[in-house]
């Protein structure tokens, strides 16, 4: 939709999976923030998020936004990466019917979408099942 | 703060695909109907709930355009936005305007023209209620977000696919008696479960539709209502509550719990001096079937996890102990996002006036509305009582 | 209605092209600066002026997102829009919230992130403040609309090209003393007149720029301010006025007269119990040079047609009889449309506190702000007084 | 910008230059309205706007919106078609430097813009000088 600067700006933290950890109470924020909503501290340290986690919930998208129509059906879920910290991403490389809550996944870097207008390809993380 | 009353209500004759009418026309229709309902020929100020004039019709600055088209020259007119809770929030600001003593006769309206753009553009516009960079970037849709809530709720509480379907069946049954509804047909559990899958486990019959529509109500001080507008039952606004939560679903500790709904409800009840058990009829935000289940739990109507079994039991039917979404809800009546919160106020006002016909809840004296933004990032509740 | 005071103010360190920061970050910066200014660690509710989150950054539902990022969990947070007057209108709603008794400590903020999209998309987003179907359809731009006002004003009153340029020269002179300004350079009449023509007779140096920026202020009841926030001069909000006019310029009888500005000014002065001659310093909406001239006439500072000669005479300079746009105005300080109205409040607050440094208007006791939507389709005025 | 129904809907009245005249006070509205802001009447008759008028004000657009970039520079003005009724349109077929306030113009149907994405060509009225 013609929005360019946003994605350029968000890339580095997406690539490096960099989050902010509150120096006072330890709560983790991704993307980083200026103030902790738990303890109101404004001091953070940069941490790298772990590359593995578990599925808290998920769904299979069968009616997709314009930029994702070619991918249908695809699974997407909320992945808990740290105790009390979760974020959203696609779950790839598996039969959507086999995904379950509590399943272990690891993060990989993949193409996420291509911008319809500009044709820019955007990259980010996806979750893939850990073979047990 | 002054006591405030609702004296006029109005909607379009029918919601749905209003191809031949522009946003300015559908809003003006609803606003004139509300003014006619109470026979006022002017308003002092106006609030308009609209989620995205920019993305749906390429038109912001709706306060100016819509006051102009209503012939309400030079009045203060304010557009208010909180995604799908924009209408409820416009009502709240109008309430404050009257309660503060700033204005006497105030119109609270809502409008959304969603069908001027194609489906892809509409999906994009709606997605701007979620976190663009950390939710939508990954390809999630609104049905997808609520589907994730549904799966979490099913895993935690054993809520069933059939219980979700009961919400749709009940709301279509109610909507079949509402001539303004976009989809006034009845449906069955089988039809809901076997419809086209949108985002597992939600089918198209778990989802509210895309709709063109507008709604408006007129507020004034209670004293003025008693003096000049007593030819109809006077409906008092006794509670207003508004709360926000994280915009991203994944930032919430319990994915099945809507804290903004809980808090907006508690705040409204506290102002009203009521308990949830005092509510006789309720309009809540059933943008998806799972939403109605979660909302009835967050408001405290049912215990956590009991939303599903409760709708299954029929307790939320018209004639049940606590009827929910007698209008047909967003599911059957339609969901023009900015207008929905105002239409909820209209349904409760009609119930408390006792003019709901086949949908009437007998003896309804106190009613509640709950209007949600996004996946629960905001919520607005109001409590109305017949004088 | 309770008396209301401003106790805290905050902006980004500098406005301009903030490529490396997102809308959530720039808003949070300004809001935290405002909270720090008065040393509050929580707020009860929040209003956000933003013209088009949808078209500029693909993000609506800013109430939820920005309350969340400010760590202000679960508070009511309301986004308000009236095109370029969104910030002024957010302030007005925050004022009503406190005045009504609904909330105690309320944040009024404004934000616009305009440089995440390319120039064509930004021009389109801004054009949604005008009538899409009957103005923009024909290819008009915002500079074009104000250029038509300028030509009409020149024809009716003999306003000169040089007088328009004086507005730009004065505002850049003021802005050169404002470290937060996007373009803090000085300019000359020749430079303004000879710059690139945008829409005849307006050059690029008659136009305010495209800007990323945010601003925030904190309001509370006057009694509370006197009790707990008296370590700085207390600034009272003594008047608030809001008016609309036709959204389309061509629907107005006199193309040189901004009725919404006139009425919003009169309403604010009436509430304040002041006359225009009582105002010591004024921030007005100079989105284009001609706008400042028309606004000073519509507010009654000068007779109709005398706006041009007055700015030429130096009467609106700092040190003149009625200084206008001491901050540098939209022209030099920058114009992130949703934030502008709040930044005007901040400039007047600083003037009344007596902390404006090189820009200080000596002995300023009463100040006024005027914030415009579109080509004059809406206007919001406020009057502040030091206690 | 992907907005389609709007232009389809507005075409007929643009083509036919149909306005609504208040049956009570005579005020003219284009586009038609549901209520007159002058006298509050809701009764209107459909009238056809005259094909001639005068320039009330104008400008020359030199920095254009995306859909009009190829047309630069072009003139646009507010044209008084009836006593007290004006509307906006481009002023074509003349040297922009020769346009003046008070100039007589007549209306013609022309291509106004082509929608960048859909490539749909949109038509409407433009003013052209009346040769005296
Ligand atoms: Zn912390
Ligand atoms: Zn009339």
GROMACS .gro file of N, CA and C in nm, chain B residues 4-112:
model
  327
  136UNK      N    1  -2.807   1.227   3.198
  136UNK     CA    2  -2.823   1.235   3.053
  136UNK      C    3  -2.926   1.132   3.007
  137UNK      N    4  -3.005   1.170   2.907
  137UNK     CA    5  -3.108   1.078   2.854
  137UNK      C    6  -3.096   1.065   2.702
  138UNK      N    7  -3.143   0.951   2.652
  138UNK     CA    8  -3.154   0.929   2.507
  138UNK      C    9  -3.298   0.958   2.467
  139UNK      N   10  -3.315   1.051   2.371
  139UNK     CA   11  -3.452   1.088   2.334
  139UNK      C   12  -3.487   1.050   2.190
  140UNK      N   13  -3.386   1.024   2.106
  140UNK     CA   14  -3.417   0.991   1.967
  140UNK      C   15  -3.323   0.885   1.912
  141UNK      N   16  -3.374   0.801   1.823
  141UNK     CA   17  -3.294   0.694   1.762
  141UNK      C   18  -3.327   0.683   1.614
  142UNK      N   19  -3.226   0.647   1.533
  142UNK     CA   20  -3.253   0.630   1.390
  142UNK      C   21  -3.146   0.550   1.318
  143UNK      N   22  -3.190   0.472   1.221
  143UNK     CA   23  -3.099   0.393   1.138
  143UNK      C   24  -3.143   0.403   0.992
  144UNK      N   25  -3.063   0.345   0.905
  144UNK     CA   26  -3.109   0.328   0.767
  144UNK      C   27  -3.220   0.224   0.767
  145UNK      N   28  -3.306   0.231   0.668
  145UNK     CA   29  -3.417   0.138   0.659
  145UNK      C   30  -3.367  -0.007   0.666
  146UNK      N   31  -3.255  -0.031   0.599
  146UNK     CA   32  -3.195  -0.165   0.601
  146UNK      C   33  -3.044  -0.150   0.585
  147UNK      N   34  -2.968  -0.233   0.655
  147UNK     CA   35  -2.824  -0.235   0.637
  147UNK      C   36  -2.788  -0.339   0.532
  148UNK      N   37  -2.673  -0.320   0.469
  148UNK     CA   38  -2.630  -0.421   0.373
  148UNK      C   39  -2.542  -0.362   0.265
  149UNK      N   40  -2.564  -0.401   0.140
  149UNK     CA   41  -2.485  -0.350   0.029
  149UNK      C   42  -2.558  -0.231  -0.031
  150UNK      N   43  -2.524  -0.113   0.016
  150UNK     CA   44  -2.595   0.007  -0.027
  150UNK      C   45  -2.515   0.074  -0.140
  151UNK      N   46  -2.504   0.003  -0.252
  151UNK     CA   47  -2.422   0.047  -0.365
  151UNK      C   48  -2.457   0.186  -0.414
  152UNK      N   49  -2.587   0.215  -0.413
  152UNK     CA   50  -2.632   0.337  -0.479
  152UNK      C   51  -2.628   0.459  -0.389
  153UNK      N   52  -2.572   0.443  -0.268
  153UNK     CA   53  -2.569   0.556  -0.176
  153UNK      C   54  -2.428   0.580  -0.125
  154UNK      N   55  -2.393   0.707  -0.107
  154UNK     CA   56  -2.261   0.744  -0.059
  154UNK      C   57  -2.261   0.752   0.093
  155UNK      N   58  -2.141   0.764   0.152
  155UNK     CA   59  -2.130   0.772   0.298
  155UNK      C   60  -2.207   0.892   0.349
  156UNK      N   61  -2.205   1.004   0.274
  156UNK     CA   62  -2.276   1.122   0.325
  156UNK      C   63  -2.426   1.099   0.327
  157UNK      N   64  -2.476   1.022   0.231
  157UNK     CA   65  -2.620   0.996   0.224
  157UNK      C   66  -2.665   0.901   0.334
  158UNK      N   67  -2.592   0.791   0.352
  158UNK     CA   68  -2.639   0.694   0.452
  158UNK      C   69  -2.631   0.752   0.593
  159UNK      N   70  -2.529   0.834   0.620
  159UNK     CA   71  -2.522   0.896   0.753
  159UNK      C   72  -2.638   0.993   0.772
  160UNK      N   73  -2.664   1.074   0.671
  160UNK     CA   74  -2.769   1.176   0.684
  160UNK      C   75  -2.906   1.111   0.703
  161UNK      N   76  -2.930   1.000   0.634
  161UNK     CA   77  -3.056   0.926   0.653
  161UNK      C   78  -3.076   0.887   0.799
  162UNK      N   79  -2.973   0.825   0.856
  162UNK     CA   80  -2.984   0.779   0.995
  162UNK      C   81  -3.001   0.897   1.090
  163UNK      N   82  -2.924   1.004   1.067
  163UNK     CA   83  -2.930   1.120   1.156
  163UNK      C   84  -3.067   1.187   1.149
  164UNK      N   85  -3.123   1.201   1.029
  164UNK     CA   86  -3.255   1.263   1.016
  164UNK      C   87  -3.362   1.175   1.082
  165UNK      N   88  -3.348   1.043   1.068
  165UNK     CA   89  -3.443   0.953   1.134
  165UNK      C   90  -3.438   0.970   1.286
  166UNK      N   91  -3.318   0.987   1.340
  166UNK     CA   92  -3.305   1.007   1.486
  166UNK      C   93  -3.366   1.140   1.528
  167UNK      N   94  -3.342   1.245   1.449
  167UNK     CA   95  -3.400   1.376   1.483
  167UNK      C   96  -3.552   1.374   1.472
  168UNK      N   97  -3.602   1.302   1.373
  168UNK     CA   98  -3.748   1.291   1.357
  168UNK      C   99  -3.810   1.211   1.472
  169UNK      N  100  -3.736   1.113   1.521
  169UNK     CA  101  -3.789   1.028   1.628
  169UNK      C  102  -3.825   1.110   1.751
  170UNK      N  103  -3.750   1.220   1.775
  170UNK     CA  104  -3.779   1.303   1.892
  170UNK      C  105  -3.824   1.442   1.852
  171UNK      N  106  -3.838   1.461   1.720
  171UNK     CA  107  -3.893   1.587   1.671
  171UNK      C  108  -3.809   1.710   1.710
  172UNK      N  109  -3.675   1.697   1.700
  172UNK     CA  110  -3.590   1.816   1.718
  172UNK      C  111  -3.552   1.868   1.579
  173UNK      N  112  -3.543   1.999   1.567
  173UNK     CA  113  -3.506   2.055   1.436
  173UNK      C  114  -3.364   2.110   1.434
  174UNK      N  115  -3.294   2.098   1.547
  174UNK     CA  116  -3.153   2.136   1.545
  174UNK      C  117  -3.079   2.054   1.650
  175UNK      N  118  -2.947   2.045   1.633
  175UNK     CA  119  -2.861   1.984   1.734
  175UNK      C  120  -2.748   2.081   1.763
  176UNK      N  121  -2.694   2.073   1.887
  176UNK     CA  122  -2.590   2.167   1.929
  176UNK      C  123  -2.451   2.118   1.896
  177UNK      N  124  -2.434   1.986   1.894
  177UNK     CA  125  -2.303   1.931   1.855
  177UNK      C  126  -2.323   1.786   1.815
  178UNK      N  127  -2.217   1.726   1.761
  178UNK     CA  128  -2.232   1.595   1.699
  178UNK      C  129  -2.102   1.517   1.711
  179UNK      N  130  -2.113   1.387   1.737
  179UNK     CA  131  -1.999   1.296   1.739
  179UNK      C  132  -2.023   1.186   1.638
  180UNK      N  133  -1.920   1.151   1.564
  180UNK     CA  134  -1.933   1.051   1.458
  180UNK      C  135  -1.830   0.941   1.480
  181UNK      N  136  -1.876   0.820   1.500
  181UNK     CA  137  -1.786   0.705   1.506
  181UNK      C  138  -1.763   0.651   1.367
  182UNK      N  139  -1.638   0.643   1.326
  182UNK     CA  140  -1.605   0.586   1.195
  182UNK      C  141  -1.465   0.529   1.206
  183UNK      N  142  -1.448   0.404   1.167
  183UNK     CA  143  -1.317   0.343   1.184
  183UNK      C  144  -1.216   0.394   1.082
  184UNK      N  145  -1.250   0.390   0.954
  184UNK     CA  146  -1.151   0.429   0.855
  184UNK      C  147  -1.214   0.488   0.730
  185UNK      N  148  -1.258   0.614   0.743
  185UNK     CA  149  -1.300   0.686   0.624
  185UNK      C  150  -1.188   0.692   0.522
  186UNK      N  151  -1.066   0.704   0.571
  186UNK     CA  152  -0.951   0.713   0.482
  186UNK      C  153  -0.935   0.591   0.394
  187UNK      N  154  -0.941   0.472   0.452
  187UNK     CA  155  -0.914   0.351   0.374
  187UNK      C  156  -1.039   0.296   0.305
  188UNK      N  157  -1.157   0.320   0.361
  188UNK     CA  158  -1.278   0.265   0.298
  188UNK      C  159  -1.333   0.355   0.186
  189UNK      N  160  -1.328   0.487   0.206
  189UNK     CA  161  -1.385   0.575   0.102
  189UNK      C  162  -1.294   0.692   0.066
  190UNK      N  163  -1.169   0.692   0.114
  190UNK     CA  164  -1.079   0.802   0.078
  190UNK      C  165  -1.126   0.936   0.130
  191UNK      N  166  -1.196   0.935   0.242
  191UNK     CA  167  -1.251   1.061   0.295
  191UNK      C  168  -1.232   1.068   0.445
  192UNK      N  169  -1.143   1.157   0.492
  192UNK     CA  170  -1.136   1.189   0.634
  192UNK      C  171  -1.215   1.320   0.653
  193UNK      N  172  -1.201   1.382   0.769
  193UNK     CA  173  -1.266   1.511   0.796
  193UNK      C  174  -1.418   1.497   0.789
  194UNK      N  175  -1.468   1.384   0.841
  194UNK     CA  176  -1.611   1.354   0.831
  194UNK      C  177  -1.696   1.446   0.917
  195UNK      N  178  -1.637   1.503   1.023
  195UNK     CA  179  -1.713   1.598   1.104
  195UNK      C  180  -1.763   1.712   1.019
  196UNK      N  181  -1.673   1.770   0.942
  196UNK     CA  182  -1.710   1.880   0.854
  196UNK      C  183  -1.810   1.835   0.748
  197UNK      N  184  -1.778   1.728   0.678
  197UNK     CA  185  -1.864   1.685   0.567
  197UNK      C  186  -2.004   1.646   0.613
  198UNK      N  187  -2.014   1.575   0.725
  198UNK     CA  188  -2.144   1.521   0.764
  198UNK      C  189  -2.231   1.625   0.834
  199UNK      N  190  -2.171   1.717   0.909
  199UNK     CA  191  -2.250   1.827   0.966
  199UNK      C  192  -2.307   1.911   0.853
  200UNK      N  193  -2.223   1.939   0.755
  200UNK     CA  194  -2.260   2.013   0.635
  200UNK      C  195  -2.379   1.947   0.565
  201UNK      N  196  -2.370   1.817   0.540
  201UNK     CA  197  -2.477   1.747   0.469
  201UNK      C  198  -2.604   1.732   0.551
  202UNK      N  199  -2.590   1.739   0.683
  202UNK     CA  200  -2.709   1.731   0.770
  202UNK      C  201  -2.777   1.868   0.780
  203UNK      N  202  -2.714   1.968   0.719
  203UNK     CA  203  -2.771   2.103   0.727
  203UNK      C  204  -2.751   2.166   0.865
  204UNK      N  205  -2.661   2.107   0.943
  204UNK     CA  206  -2.637   2.154   1.081
  204UNK      C  207  -2.522   2.252   1.079
  205UNK      N  208  -2.540   2.362   1.012
  205UNK     CA  209  -2.430   2.453   0.983
  205UNK      C  210  -2.354   2.500   1.107
  206UNK      N  211  -2.223   2.487   1.096
  206UNK     CA  212  -2.129   2.548   1.190
  206UNK      C  213  -2.123   2.482   1.328
  207UNK      N  214  -2.197   2.373   1.350
  207UNK     CA  215  -2.189   2.309   1.482
  207UNK      C  216  -2.055   2.241   1.500
  208UNK      N  217  -2.012   2.224   1.627
  208UNK     CA  218  -1.897   2.138   1.653
  208UNK      C  219  -1.933   1.995   1.614
  209UNK      N  220  -1.848   1.932   1.533
  209UNK     CA  221  -1.872   1.794   1.491
  209UNK      C  222  -1.740   1.721   1.496
  210UNK      N  223  -1.737   1.613   1.574
  210UNK     CA  224  -1.612   1.546   1.608
  210UNK      C  225  -1.616   1.402   1.566
  211UNK      N  226  -1.517   1.359   1.490
  211UNK     CA  227  -1.507   1.218   1.455
  211UNK      C  228  -1.417   1.146   1.555
  212UNK      N  229  -1.462   1.031   1.597
  212UNK     CA  230  -1.397   0.954   1.702
  212UNK      C  231  -1.367   0.815   1.647
  213UNK      N  232  -1.250   0.760   1.680
  213UNK     CA  233  -1.214   0.629   1.626
  213UNK      C  234  -1.153   0.539   1.732
  214UNK      N  235  -1.201   0.418   1.740
  214UNK     CA  236  -1.134   0.314   1.816
  214UNK      C  237  -1.165   0.181   1.746
  215UNK      N  238  -1.125   0.173   1.619
  215UNK     CA  239  -1.153   0.056   1.535
  215UNK      C  240  -1.302   0.024   1.539
  216UNK      N  241  -1.339  -0.101   1.565
  216UNK     CA  242  -1.480  -0.141   1.559
  216UNK      C  243  -1.559  -0.090   1.679
  217UNK      N  244  -1.490  -0.028   1.778
  217UNK     CA  245  -1.559   0.032   1.893
  217UNK      C  246  -1.581   0.181   1.871
  218UNK      N  247  -1.563   0.230   1.750
  218UNK     CA  248  -1.573   0.374   1.725
  218UNK      C  249  -1.712   0.428   1.757
  219UNK      N  250  -1.816   0.352   1.727
  219UNK     CA  251  -1.952   0.398   1.753
  219UNK      C  252  -1.980   0.412   1.902
  220UNK      N  253  -1.943   0.310   1.979
  220UNK     CA  254  -1.962   0.314   2.123
  220UNK      C  255  -1.887   0.431   2.185
  221UNK      N  256  -1.769   0.457   2.129
  221UNK     CA  257  -1.686   0.565   2.182
  221UNK      C  258  -1.744   0.702   2.146
  222UNK      N  259  -1.803   0.713   2.027
  222UNK     CA  260  -1.870   0.839   1.990
  222UNK      C  261  -1.986   0.866   2.085
  223UNK      N  262  -2.057   0.759   2.121
  223UNK     CA  263  -2.167   0.775   2.217
  223UNK      C  264  -2.114   0.824   2.352
  224UNK      N  265  -2.002   0.765   2.394
  224UNK     CA  266  -1.943   0.805   2.523
  224UNK      C  267  -1.902   0.953   2.521
  225UNK      N  268  -1.843   1.000   2.411
  225UNK     CA  269  -1.800   1.141   2.405
  225UNK      C  270  -1.922   1.232   2.403
  226UNK      N  271  -2.028   1.190   2.335
  226UNK     CA  272  -2.151   1.269   2.333
  226UNK      C  273  -2.211   1.277   2.473
  227UNK      N  274  -2.207   1.165   2.543
  227UNK     CA  275  -2.255   1.159   2.681
  227UNK      C  276  -2.178   1.259   2.767
  228UNK      N  277  -2.045   1.261   2.754
  228UNK     CA  278  -1.962   1.354   2.832
  228UNK      C  279  -1.992   1.499   2.796
  229UNK      N  280  -2.018   1.524   2.668
  229UNK     CA  281  -2.046   1.659   2.621
  229UNK      C  282  -2.172   1.714   2.691
  230UNK      N  283  -2.275   1.629   2.698
  230UNK     CA  284  -2.399   1.671   2.767
  230UNK      C  285  -2.378   1.674   2.918
  231UNK      N  286  -2.314   1.570   2.971
  231UNK     CA  287  -2.296   1.560   3.116
  231UNK      C  288  -2.214   1.676   3.170
  232UNK      N  289  -2.117   1.722   3.093
  232UNK     CA  290  -2.029   1.830   3.139
  232UNK      C  291  -2.101   1.964   3.144
  233UNK      N  292  -2.213   1.975   3.072
  233UNK     CA  293  -2.281   2.105   3.064
  233UNK      C  294  -2.241   2.186   2.943
  234UNK      N  295  -2.154   2.129   2.859
  234UNK     CA  296  -2.106   2.201   2.740
  234UNK      C  297  -2.217   2.216   2.636
  235UNK      N  298  -2.297   2.112   2.612
  235UNK     CA  299  -2.401   2.118   2.508
  235UNK      C  300  -2.532   2.060   2.561
  236UNK      N  301  -2.642   2.097   2.494
  236UNK     CA  302  -2.774   2.051   2.536
  236UNK      C  303  -2.821   1.932   2.452
  237UNK      N  304  -2.835   1.954   2.323
  237UNK     CA  305  -2.887   1.848   2.236
  237UNK      C  306  -2.775   1.799   2.145
  238UNK      N  307  -2.734   1.675   2.164
  238UNK     CA  308  -2.615   1.623   2.097
  238UNK      C  309  -2.651   1.496   2.021
  239UNK      N  310  -2.600   1.488   1.898
  239UNK     CA  311  -2.620   1.368   1.818
  239UNK      C  312  -2.494   1.280   1.826
  240UNK      N  313  -2.515   1.152   1.856
  240UNK     CA  314  -2.405   1.055   1.849
  240UNK      C  315  -2.436   0.961   1.735
  241UNK      N  316  -2.351   0.960   1.635
  241UNK     CA  317  -2.376   0.875   1.519
  241UNK      C  318  -2.257   0.787   1.488
  242UNK      N  319  -2.282   0.689   1.403
  242UNK     CA  320  -2.174   0.605   1.355
  242UNK      C  321  -2.202   0.568   1.211
  243UNK      N  322  -2.095   0.549   1.134
  243UNK     CA  323  -2.114   0.515   0.993
  243UNK      C  324  -1.993   0.440   0.941
  244UNK      N  325  -2.016   0.347   0.853
  244UNK     CA  326  -1.907   0.287   0.776
  244UNK      C  327  -1.961   0.246   0.640
   0.00000   0.00000   0.00000
